[in-house]
């Protein structure tokens, strides 16, 4: 599949799920005006219909870009996930089709950490229950089950961007921070890494989850894990809904093994704000339930809009894949007075030799060449004199193993 360079007004961009207007402004500022903006996600059949015609798509966590959807995305060059998580995209299928995927790895980190810190304080004081009772006209003035955060142990599972930020903030209010991570991590402040999950579960007064959705984190916290937690501990999950077995959690709350919980993400989430939220946790006054809003602050959404739209325009304008989550990363200088060929190919021996031989045969001088590969694909970027660019694109497209070739002037 090959493409000539389209003028910017012909490049179609579909933005879903009400991404912040800062994304639209950033795209427009960079010359992209052909933007369709929808406040919601789309049902799969409609998504398949619309994605056929677009070069870039922007989504959040509700839109699932499965292999079936990507099969229809004939023109798609890149996906922008206007969030941290990218589990809603079949990253491997996108890569095999030469579609780069970008996200915003830190823009909502602080928002999630702040929400979790607030929940820790409220849950340690038993506020959700007292609040619910007061709404029903009941007056529960009592210190029973009400504790300061100072001196309590916070156990963080997944000590990445959010986990570390939360750890620092929790230490600032006098909590002791321990964490479990599958990687050896640089500990910030006075935090301590523990060697296994059980140890952390046994020691912490509050457990907070900050892992990605992976096969290994599915039901990371189930009946057996809750069993080893302290009597009266608190569980917080603002990572992904698959990480906690909700039925096991409901049972633990029923038996008062846990004093409370805060859950922001669920195995199945409503597809829109009009759909009913169904969960066995609804009956518990001591559980804070939030509709996947950990990262939903004005500050975070604005920054995400600018960051991800910026990455899409950079990839479109000059081919840079820096911070792409499924693509070999190539950092590129700006293009001036030349043409740039972007070639995504299956990573097999001899592709570069074929390219160089074809260019040599046609007397095409290579001004600069950049190559990065991973175990599946290679991404080569070649700057040539503009006089030779169309021949060069034809030659590139004919190379065996070509997935995509694109040209920028
Ligand atoms: N609720 C929200 O709105 C919201 C907002 C942002 C992010 N998130 C979720 O939070 C997750 C974490 O975000 P982050 O920016 O801190 O990610 P990150 O990649 O910086 O950190 C994740 C950490 O988890 C560790 N990890 C991975 N698998 C593990 C396992 N099996 N056991 C223990 N540790 C494991 C990693 O080594 C890493 O240190 C995201 O993947 C996303 O799903 C949710
Ligand atoms: O904005 C969203 O839909 C997802 C937010 C959060 O889960 C993320 O992964 O950044």
CSV table of C-alpha atoms and ligand atoms in Angstrom, one decimal:
chain,number,residue,atom,x,y,z
A,1,UNK,CA,0.0,0.0,0.0
A,2,UNK,CA,1.5,3.3,-0.9
A,3,UNK,CA,0.5,6.9,-0.7
A,4,UNK,CA,1.5,10.2,-2.1
A,5,UNK,CA,1.6,13.2,0.3
A,6,UNK,CA,-1.9,14.5,0.7
A,7,UNK,CA,-2.5,18.2,1.2
A,8,UNK,CA,-3.4,18.8,4.8
A,9,UNK,CA,-7.0,19.7,4.1
A,10,UNK,CA,-7.5,16.2,2.5
A,11,UNK,CA,-6.2,14.4,5.6
A,12,UNK,CA,-9.3,13.2,7.4
A,13,UNK,CA,-9.3,13.1,11.2
A,14,UNK,CA,-12.0,11.5,13.3
A,15,UNK,CA,-12.1,12.5,17.0
A,16,UNK,CA,-14.3,10.4,19.3
A,17,UNK,CA,-15.4,10.4,22.9
A,18,UNK,CA,-15.4,14.2,23.4
A,19,UNK,CA,-11.6,14.6,23.6
A,20,UNK,CA,-10.8,18.1,24.8
A,21,UNK,CA,-11.1,21.0,22.4
A,22,UNK,CA,-7.3,21.6,22.9
A,23,UNK,CA,-6.9,18.7,20.5
A,24,UNK,CA,-8.9,20.3,17.8
A,25,UNK,CA,-7.1,23.6,18.4
A,26,UNK,CA,-3.7,21.9,18.2
A,27,UNK,CA,-4.6,20.2,14.9
A,28,UNK,CA,-6.0,23.3,13.4
A,29,UNK,CA,-3.0,25.4,14.5
A,30,UNK,CA,-0.9,22.8,12.6
A,31,UNK,CA,-3.0,23.2,9.4
A,32,UNK,CA,-5.4,20.2,9.8
A,33,UNK,CA,-9.0,21.3,9.3
A,34,UNK,CA,-10.7,18.2,8.0
A,35,UNK,CA,-11.8,17.1,11.5
A,36,UNK,CA,-15.0,15.3,12.5
A,37,UNK,CA,-15.6,15.6,16.2
A,38,UNK,CA,-18.0,13.3,18.1
A,39,UNK,CA,-18.8,13.5,21.8
A,40,UNK,CA,-19.4,9.8,22.1
A,41,UNK,CA,-17.9,6.5,21.1
A,42,UNK,CA,-19.5,4.5,18.3
A,43,UNK,CA,-21.0,1.1,18.1
A,44,UNK,CA,-18.7,-1.3,16.3
A,45,UNK,CA,-20.7,-1.4,13.0
A,46,UNK,CA,-20.8,2.4,12.8
A,47,UNK,CA,-17.1,2.7,13.7
A,48,UNK,CA,-16.2,0.2,10.9
A,49,UNK,CA,-18.2,2.4,8.4
A,50,UNK,CA,-16.5,5.6,9.5
A,51,UNK,CA,-13.0,4.4,10.0
A,52,UNK,CA,-12.7,3.3,6.4
A,53,UNK,CA,-12.4,6.9,5.3
A,54,UNK,CA,-10.1,8.5,7.9
A,55,UNK,CA,-6.3,8.9,8.1
A,56,UNK,CA,-6.2,9.5,11.8
A,57,UNK,CA,-8.5,8.6,14.6
A,58,UNK,CA,-8.5,9.9,18.2
A,59,UNK,CA,-10.1,7.8,21.0
A,60,UNK,CA,-10.3,7.4,24.7
A,61,UNK,CA,-10.9,4.2,26.7
A,62,UNK,CA,-14.4,3.4,25.4
A,63,UNK,CA,-13.6,2.8,21.8
A,64,UNK,CA,-12.3,-0.7,21.0
A,65,UNK,CA,-10.0,-0.8,18.0
A,66,UNK,CA,-10.1,-4.6,17.5
A,67,UNK,CA,-8.6,-6.4,14.6
A,68,UNK,CA,-12.0,-6.5,12.9
A,69,UNK,CA,-12.2,-2.7,13.1
A,70,UNK,CA,-8.6,-2.2,11.9
A,71,UNK,CA,-9.3,-4.5,8.9
A,72,UNK,CA,-11.7,-1.9,7.7
A,73,UNK,CA,-9.3,1.0,8.4
A,74,UNK,CA,-7.7,1.0,4.9
A,75,UNK,CA,-6.4,4.6,5.0
A,76,UNK,CA,-5.6,4.8,8.7
A,77,UNK,CA,-2.0,6.0,9.4
A,78,UNK,CA,-2.1,6.5,13.1
A,79,UNK,CA,-4.3,6.2,16.3
A,80,UNK,CA,-4.2,8.8,19.1
A,81,UNK,CA,-5.3,7.4,22.5
A,82,UNK,CA,-6.2,10.5,24.4
A,83,UNK,CA,-5.4,8.8,27.7
A,84,UNK,CA,-2.7,6.6,29.3
A,85,UNK,CA,-4.2,3.1,28.8
A,86,UNK,CA,-3.9,1.6,25.3
A,87,UNK,CA,-5.4,-1.8,26.1
A,88,UNK,CA,-8.5,-0.9,24.1
A,89,UNK,CA,-6.4,-1.1,20.9
A,90,UNK,CA,-5.1,-4.3,19.4
A,91,UNK,CA,-1.6,-2.9,19.3
A,92,UNK,CA,-0.1,-5.8,17.5
A,93,UNK,CA,-2.8,-5.9,14.8
A,94,UNK,CA,-2.2,-2.1,14.3
A,95,UNK,CA,1.5,-2.6,14.0
A,96,UNK,CA,1.2,-5.4,11.5
A,97,UNK,CA,-0.9,-3.0,9.3
A,98,UNK,CA,1.7,-0.2,9.7
A,99,UNK,CA,-0.5,1.9,11.9
A,100,UNK,CA,1.3,3.8,14.7
A,101,UNK,CA,-0.4,4.2,18.1
A,102,UNK,CA,0.3,7.2,20.4
A,103,UNK,CA,-0.9,8.0,23.9
A,104,UNK,CA,-0.4,10.5,26.7
A,105,UNK,CA,1.7,8.6,29.2
A,106,UNK,CA,1.8,11.3,32.0
A,107,UNK,CA,-0.8,14.0,31.4
A,108,UNK,CA,-3.4,12.6,33.9
A,109,UNK,CA,-1.0,11.0,36.4
A,110,UNK,CA,-1.4,13.8,38.9
A,111,UNK,CA,-5.2,13.8,38.6
A,112,UNK,CA,-5.4,10.0,39.4
A,113,UNK,CA,-3.0,10.4,42.3
A,114,UNK,CA,-5.0,13.3,43.8
A,115,UNK,CA,-8.2,11.4,43.6
A,116,UNK,CA,-6.7,8.3,45.2
A,117,UNK,CA,-5.2,10.4,48.0
A,118,UNK,CA,-8.6,11.9,48.7
A,119,UNK,CA,-10.2,8.5,48.8
A,120,UNK,CA,-7.7,7.2,51.2
A,121,UNK,CA,-8.5,10.0,53.7
A,122,UNK,CA,-12.3,9.6,53.3
A,123,UNK,CA,-12.2,5.9,53.6
A,124,UNK,CA,-9.9,5.8,56.6
A,125,UNK,CA,-12.5,8.1,58.3
A,126,UNK,CA,-15.5,6.1,57.3
A,127,UNK,CA,-16.9,9.1,55.5
A,128,UNK,CA,-18.6,7.4,52.6
A,129,UNK,CA,-20.8,5.4,55.0
A,130,UNK,CA,-21.5,8.4,57.2
A,131,UNK,CA,-22.3,10.5,54.2
A,132,UNK,CA,-24.7,7.9,52.8
A,133,UNK,CA,-26.4,7.6,56.2
A,134,UNK,CA,-26.8,11.4,56.6
A,135,UNK,CA,-28.4,11.6,53.1
A,136,UNK,CA,-31.0,9.1,54.4
A,137,UNK,CA,-31.5,11.2,57.6
A,138,UNK,CA,-29.4,9.1,59.9
A,139,UNK,CA,-26.9,10.7,62.4
A,140,UNK,CA,-23.9,8.5,62.9
A,141,UNK,CA,-21.6,10.6,65.1
A,142,UNK,CA,-19.0,8.2,66.3
A,143,UNK,CA,-15.2,7.7,66.2
A,144,UNK,CA,-15.7,4.0,65.6
A,145,UNK,CA,-13.9,2.8,62.5
A,146,UNK,CA,-12.4,6.3,62.0
A,147,UNK,CA,-8.7,6.7,61.7
A,148,UNK,CA,-6.0,9.2,60.8
A,149,UNK,CA,-3.8,8.5,57.7
A,150,UNK,CA,-0.7,9.5,59.7
A,151,UNK,CA,1.4,6.4,60.5
A,152,UNK,CA,-0.7,4.0,58.4
A,153,UNK,CA,0.9,1.9,55.7
A,154,UNK,CA,-0.1,2.4,52.1
A,155,UNK,CA,0.7,-0.6,49.9
A,156,UNK,CA,1.0,0.4,46.2
A,157,UNK,CA,0.8,-2.3,43.5
A,158,UNK,CA,2.5,-1.0,40.4
A,159,UNK,CA,5.1,1.7,41.2
A,160,UNK,CA,5.0,3.5,37.8
A,161,UNK,CA,4.1,7.1,37.1
A,162,UNK,CA,0.9,7.1,39.1
A,163,UNK,CA,2.2,4.8,41.9
A,164,UNK,CA,5.3,6.9,42.5
A,165,UNK,CA,3.4,10.2,42.5
A,166,UNK,CA,0.8,8.8,44.9
A,167,UNK,CA,3.6,7.5,47.2
A,168,UNK,CA,5.2,10.9,47.5
A,169,UNK,CA,1.9,12.6,48.2
A,170,UNK,CA,1.0,10.0,50.8
A,171,UNK,CA,4.3,10.4,52.6
A,172,UNK,CA,3.6,14.1,52.8
A,173,UNK,CA,0.6,13.4,55.0
A,174,UNK,CA,2.6,11.0,57.2
A,175,UNK,CA,1.9,7.6,55.6
A,176,UNK,CA,4.4,4.9,55.4
A,177,UNK,CA,4.7,3.7,51.8
A,178,UNK,CA,5.6,0.2,50.6
A,179,UNK,CA,5.1,-1.1,47.1
A,180,UNK,CA,5.2,-4.2,44.9
A,181,UNK,CA,6.2,-4.1,41.3
A,182,UNK,CA,7.4,-6.8,38.9
A,183,UNK,CA,10.4,-4.6,38.0
A,184,UNK,CA,13.1,-3.3,40.4
A,185,UNK,CA,12.3,0.3,40.8
A,186,UNK,CA,14.0,3.4,42.0
A,187,UNK,CA,12.2,4.2,45.2
A,188,UNK,CA,11.3,7.8,45.8
A,189,UNK,CA,11.2,9.4,49.3
A,190,UNK,CA,11.2,6.7,52.0
A,191,UNK,CA,9.2,4.2,50.1
A,192,UNK,CA,10.2,0.5,50.3
A,193,UNK,CA,9.9,-2.1,47.7
A,194,UNK,CA,8.7,-5.5,49.0
A,195,UNK,CA,9.6,-8.7,47.2
A,196,UNK,CA,6.3,-10.3,46.8
A,197,UNK,CA,2.6,-9.4,46.6
A,198,UNK,CA,1.6,-11.4,49.6
A,199,UNK,CA,4.0,-9.6,51.8
A,200,UNK,CA,2.5,-6.3,50.7
A,201,UNK,CA,-1.0,-7.4,51.2
A,202,UNK,CA,-0.3,-8.7,54.7
A,203,UNK,CA,1.3,-5.4,55.8
A,204,UNK,CA,-0.7,-2.6,54.3
A,205,UNK,CA,-3.7,-0.7,55.8
A,206,UNK,CA,-4.6,0.6,52.4
A,207,UNK,CA,-3.9,-1.2,49.1
A,208,UNK,CA,-4.0,0.9,45.9
A,209,UNK,CA,-3.6,-0.6,42.4
A,210,UNK,CA,-1.7,1.1,39.6
A,211,UNK,CA,-0.9,-1.6,37.1
A,212,UNK,CA,-1.7,-1.8,33.4
A,213,UNK,CA,-4.2,-4.2,32.0
A,214,UNK,CA,-2.2,-7.3,30.9
A,215,UNK,CA,-2.8,-11.1,31.0
A,216,UNK,CA,-0.8,-11.1,34.3
A,217,UNK,CA,-2.8,-8.5,36.0
A,218,UNK,CA,-6.2,-10.1,35.3
A,219,UNK,CA,-7.9,-10.8,38.6
A,220,UNK,CA,-4.6,-9.9,40.4
A,221,UNK,CA,-6.8,-9.2,43.4
A,222,UNK,CA,-9.2,-12.1,44.0
A,223,UNK,CA,-10.6,-14.0,46.9
A,224,UNK,CA,-7.2,-15.5,47.9
A,225,UNK,CA,-5.4,-12.1,47.9
A,226,UNK,CA,-8.2,-10.4,49.9
A,227,UNK,CA,-8.0,-13.2,52.4
A,228,UNK,CA,-4.4,-12.3,53.3
A,229,UNK,CA,-5.1,-8.6,53.6
A,230,UNK,CA,-5.4,-7.1,57.1
A,231,UNK,CA,-8.8,-7.3,58.8
A,232,UNK,CA,-10.4,-3.9,58.2
A,233,UNK,CA,-8.1,-2.9,55.3
A,234,UNK,CA,-9.1,-0.7,52.4
A,235,UNK,CA,-8.8,-1.5,48.7
A,236,UNK,CA,-8.6,1.1,45.9
A,237,UNK,CA,-8.6,0.4,42.2
A,238,UNK,CA,-8.2,3.2,39.7
A,239,UNK,CA,-6.2,1.1,37.2
A,240,UNK,CA,-8.3,-1.2,35.1
A,241,UNK,CA,-11.5,-3.1,35.8
A,242,UNK,CA,-10.1,-6.5,35.0
A,243,UNK,CA,-7.5,-6.2,37.8
A,244,UNK,CA,-10.0,-6.9,40.7
A,245,UNK,CA,-12.4,-9.8,40.9
A,246,UNK,CA,-15.5,-7.7,41.8
A,247,UNK,CA,-17.5,-10.7,43.1
A,248,UNK,CA,-14.7,-11.6,45.5
A,249,UNK,CA,-14.6,-7.9,46.6
A,250,UNK,CA,-18.3,-7.8,47.2
A,251,UNK,CA,-18.1,-10.9,49.3
A,252,UNK,CA,-15.3,-9.5,51.4
A,253,UNK,CA,-17.3,-6.4,52.0
A,254,UNK,CA,-20.4,-8.4,52.9
A,255,UNK,CA,-18.3,-10.3,55.5
A,256,UNK,CA,-16.7,-7.0,56.7
A,257,UNK,CA,-13.2,-8.3,56.0
A,258,UNK,CA,-12.5,-5.0,54.3
A,259,UNK,CA,-13.6,-1.7,55.9
A,260,UNK,CA,-14.2,0.0,52.6
A,261,UNK,CA,-13.1,0.4,49.0
A,262,UNK,CA,-12.9,2.9,46.2
A,263,UNK,CA,-13.4,1.6,42.7
A,264,UNK,CA,-13.1,3.8,39.6
A,265,UNK,CA,-12.8,1.1,36.9
A,266,UNK,CA,-15.0,-1.9,36.2
A,267,UNK,CA,-14.8,-5.1,34.2
A,268,UNK,CA,-17.8,-3.9,32.1
A,269,UNK,CA,-18.4,-0.1,32.0
A,270,UNK,CA,-21.4,1.6,30.5
A,271,UNK,CA,-20.8,2.7,26.9
A,272,UNK,CA,-22.4,6.1,27.5
A,273,UNK,CA,-23.6,8.3,30.3
A,274,UNK,CA,-27.2,7.2,29.4
A,275,UNK,CA,-26.6,3.5,30.1
A,276,UNK,CA,-27.3,2.1,33.6
A,277,UNK,CA,-24.3,1.2,35.7
A,278,UNK,CA,-24.7,-2.3,37.0
A,279,UNK,CA,-22.5,-3.6,39.8
A,280,UNK,CA,-22.8,-5.8,42.9
A,281,UNK,CA,-20.9,-3.0,44.7
A,282,UNK,CA,-23.8,-0.5,44.4
A,283,UNK,CA,-25.4,-1.8,47.7
A,284,UNK,CA,-22.4,-0.9,49.9
A,285,UNK,CA,-22.3,2.5,51.6
A,286,UNK,CA,-18.7,2.1,52.4
A,287,UNK,CA,-17.6,1.9,48.8
A,288,UNK,CA,-16.8,5.0,46.8
A,289,UNK,CA,-17.9,4.3,43.2
A,290,UNK,CA,-16.8,6.6,40.5
A,291,UNK,CA,-17.5,6.4,36.7
A,292,UNK,CA,-13.9,6.0,35.4
A,293,UNK,CA,-13.0,9.6,36.1
A,294,UNK,CA,-9.5,9.2,37.7
A,295,UNK,CA,-7.9,11.2,34.9
A,296,UNK,CA,-10.9,13.3,34.1
A,297,UNK,CA,-10.0,16.8,35.2
A,298,UNK,CA,-9.9,19.9,33.1
A,299,UNK,CA,-6.2,20.2,33.5
A,300,UNK,CA,-5.5,16.7,32.5
A,301,UNK,CA,-7.8,16.6,29.5
A,302,UNK,CA,-6.5,19.9,28.2
A,303,UNK,CA,-2.9,18.7,28.4
A,304,UNK,CA,-3.8,15.3,26.9
A,305,UNK,CA,-5.5,17.0,24.0
A,306,UNK,CA,-2.4,19.1,23.2
A,307,UNK,CA,0.1,16.2,23.8
A,308,UNK,CA,-1.6,13.5,21.7
A,309,UNK,CA,-2.7,15.9,18.9
A,310,UNK,CA,0.9,17.2,18.8
A,311,UNK,CA,2.2,13.6,18.4
A,312,UNK,CA,-0.2,12.9,15.6
A,313,UNK,CA,0.7,16.1,13.7
A,314,UNK,CA,4.4,15.4,14.2
A,315,UNK,CA,4.0,11.9,12.8
A,316,UNK,CA,1.9,13.2,9.9
A,317,UNK,CA,4.3,16.2,9.2
A,318,UNK,CA,7.7,14.6,9.6
A,319,UNK,CA,7.3,10.9,10.4
A,320,UNK,CA,8.6,11.1,14.0
A,321,UNK,CA,7.4,8.0,16.0
A,322,UNK,CA,9.0,9.1,19.3
A,323,UNK,CA,6.9,7.6,22.2
A,324,UNK,CA,4.7,5.5,19.9
A,325,UNK,CA,3.5,2.5,21.9
A,326,UNK,CA,3.6,-0.1,19.2
A,327,UNK,CA,6.2,1.1,16.7
A,328,UNK,CA,10.0,1.4,16.4
A,329,UNK,CA,10.8,4.9,17.7
A,330,UNK,CA,12.5,7.2,15.2
A,331,UNK,CA,13.3,10.8,16.1
A,332,UNK,CA,13.6,13.0,13.0
A,333,UNK,CA,14.9,16.5,12.2
A,334,UNK,CA,12.5,18.8,10.4
A,335,UNK,CA,12.2,18.3,6.7
A,336,UNK,CA,13.6,21.1,4.5
A,337,UNK,CA,14.0,21.4,0.8
A,338,UNK,CA,13.8,17.7,0.3
A,339,UNK,CA,11.2,14.9,0.2
A,340,UNK,CA,10.9,12.3,2.9
A,341,UNK,CA,9.9,8.7,2.3
A,342,UNK,CA,8.5,6.7,5.2
A,343,UNK,CA,8.5,2.9,4.7
A,344,UNK,CA,7.1,0.4,7.1
A,345,UNK,CA,8.0,-3.2,6.3
A,346,UNK,CA,8.0,-6.7,7.7
A,347,UNK,CA,11.2,-7.2,9.6
A,348,UNK,CA,12.9,-9.8,7.4
A,349,UNK,CA,16.5,-10.0,6.2
A,350,UNK,CA,17.5,-8.0,3.0
A,351,UNK,CA,14.9,-5.2,3.0
A,352,UNK,CA,17.4,-2.4,3.4
A,353,UNK,CA,19.7,-4.0,0.8
A,354,UNK,CA,16.8,-4.2,-1.7
A,355,UNK,CA,15.9,-0.5,-1.0
A,356,UNK,CA,19.5,0.7,-1.4
A,357,UNK,CA,20.0,-1.4,-4.6
A,358,UNK,CA,16.8,0.0,-6.2
A,359,UNK,CA,17.8,3.5,-5.3
A,360,UNK,CA,21.3,3.0,-6.7
A,361,UNK,CA,19.9,1.6,-10.0
A,362,UNK,CA,17.8,4.7,-10.5
A,363,UNK,CA,20.6,7.1,-9.4
A,364,UNK,CA,18.6,8.3,-6.4
A,365,UNK,CA,20.8,10.0,-3.9
A,366,UNK,CA,20.0,9.3,-0.3
A,367,UNK,CA,20.5,12.5,1.7
A,368,UNK,CA,19.7,10.9,5.1
A,369,UNK,CA,18.5,7.5,6.2
A,370,UNK,CA,17.1,6.4,9.6
A,371,UNK,CA,16.1,2.9,10.5
A,372,UNK,CA,14.6,1.3,13.6
A,373,UNK,CA,13.2,-2.2,13.9
A,374,UNK,CA,11.5,-4.4,16.4
A,375,UNK,CA,10.9,-8.2,16.2
A,376,UNK,CA,8.0,-7.7,13.8
A,377,UNK,CA,8.4,-4.6,11.7
A,378,UNK,CA,11.1,-2.2,10.4
A,379,UNK,CA,10.5,1.6,9.9
A,380,UNK,CA,12.9,3.3,7.6
A,381,UNK,CA,12.9,7.0,6.8
A,382,UNK,CA,14.8,8.2,3.7
A,383,UNK,CA,15.3,11.8,2.7
A,384,UNK,CA,15.9,12.3,-1.0
A,385,UNK,CA,16.0,15.2,-3.5
A,386,UNK,CA,12.4,16.1,-4.5
A,387,UNK,CA,13.1,15.5,-8.2
A,388,UNK,CA,13.6,11.8,-7.4
A,389,UNK,CA,10.8,11.4,-4.9
A,390,UNK,CA,8.1,9.8,-7.1
A,391,UNK,CA,10.4,7.2,-8.6
A,392,UNK,CA,11.8,6.5,-5.1
A,393,UNK,CA,8.3,6.0,-3.8
A,394,UNK,CA,7.5,3.6,-6.6
A,395,UNK,CA,10.6,1.6,-5.9
A,396,UNK,CA,10.0,1.5,-2.2
A,397,UNK,CA,6.4,0.3,-2.7
A,398,UNK,CA,7.7,-2.6,-4.8
A,399,UNK,CA,10.1,-3.8,-2.1
A,400,UNK,CA,9.1,-7.3,-0.9
A,401,UNK,CA,7.7,-7.2,2.6
A,402,UNK,CA,6.4,-3.6,2.3
A,403,UNK,CA,3.5,-2.8,4.6
A,404,UNK,CA,3.1,0.9,3.9
A,405,UNK,CA,5.0,3.6,2.1
A,406,UNK,CA,4.3,7.3,2.4
A,407,UNK,CA,5.9,10.4,1.1
A,408,UNK,CA,6.2,13.9,2.6
A,409,UNK,CA,7.2,17.0,0.7
B,1,LIG,N1,-8.8,5.6,36.3
B,1,LIG,C1,-8.3,6.4,35.4
B,1,LIG,O1,-8.9,7.3,34.9
B,1,LIG,C2,-6.8,6.1,34.9
B,1,LIG,C3,-6.1,7.2,34.5
B,1,LIG,C4,-4.8,6.9,34.1
B,1,LIG,C5,-4.3,5.6,34.1
B,1,LIG,N2,-5.1,4.6,34.5
B,1,LIG,C6,-4.5,3.2,34.5
B,1,LIG,O2,-3.4,3.2,35.4
B,1,LIG,C7,-2.4,2.3,34.9
B,1,LIG,C8,-1.1,2.7,35.5
B,1,LIG,O3,-0.7,4.0,35.0
B,1,LIG,P1,0.8,4.5,35.1
B,1,LIG,O4,0.9,5.7,34.3
B,1,LIG,O5,1.3,4.5,36.5
B,1,LIG,O6,1.5,3.3,34.3
B,1,LIG,P2,3.1,3.0,34.4
B,1,LIG,O7,3.3,2.1,33.1
B,1,LIG,O8,3.9,4.2,34.6
B,1,LIG,O9,3.2,2.0,35.7
B,1,LIG,C9,2.7,0.7,35.7
B,1,LIG,C10,3.6,0.0,36.7
B,1,LIG,O10,3.0,-1.3,36.9
B,1,LIG,C11,4.0,-2.3,37.0
B,1,LIG,N3,3.5,-3.6,36.7
B,1,LIG,C12,3.1,-4.1,35.5
B,1,LIG,N4,2.6,-5.4,35.7
B,1,LIG,C13,2.6,-5.6,37.0
B,1,LIG,C14,2.2,-6.7,37.8
B,1,LIG,N5,1.7,-7.8,37.3
B,1,LIG,N6,2.4,-6.6,39.2
B,1,LIG,C15,3.0,-5.5,39.7
B,1,LIG,N7,3.4,-4.4,39.0
B,1,LIG,C16,3.2,-4.5,37.7
B,1,LIG,C17,5.0,-1.8,35.9
B,1,LIG,O11,6.3,-2.4,36.1
B,1,LIG,C18,5.0,-0.3,36.2
B,1,LIG,O12,5.9,0.1,37.1
B,1,LIG,C19,-2.6,2.6,33.4
B,1,LIG,O13,-2.1,1.4,32.7
B,1,LIG,C20,-4.0,2.7,33.2
B,1,LIG,O14,-4.6,1.5,32.9
B,1,LIG,C21,-6.3,4.8,34.9
B,2,LIG,O1,-10.2,9.1,29.5
B,2,LIG,C1,-10.4,7.9,29.5
B,2,LIG,O2,-11.4,7.4,28.9
B,2,LIG,C2,-9.4,6.9,30.1
B,2,LIG,C3,-8.7,7.5,31.3
B,2,LIG,C4,-7.6,6.6,31.9
B,2,LIG,O3,-8.2,5.3,32.2
B,2,LIG,C5,-6.4,6.4,31.1
B,2,LIG,O4,-6.0,5.3,30.7
B,2,LIG,O5,-5.7,7.5,30.9
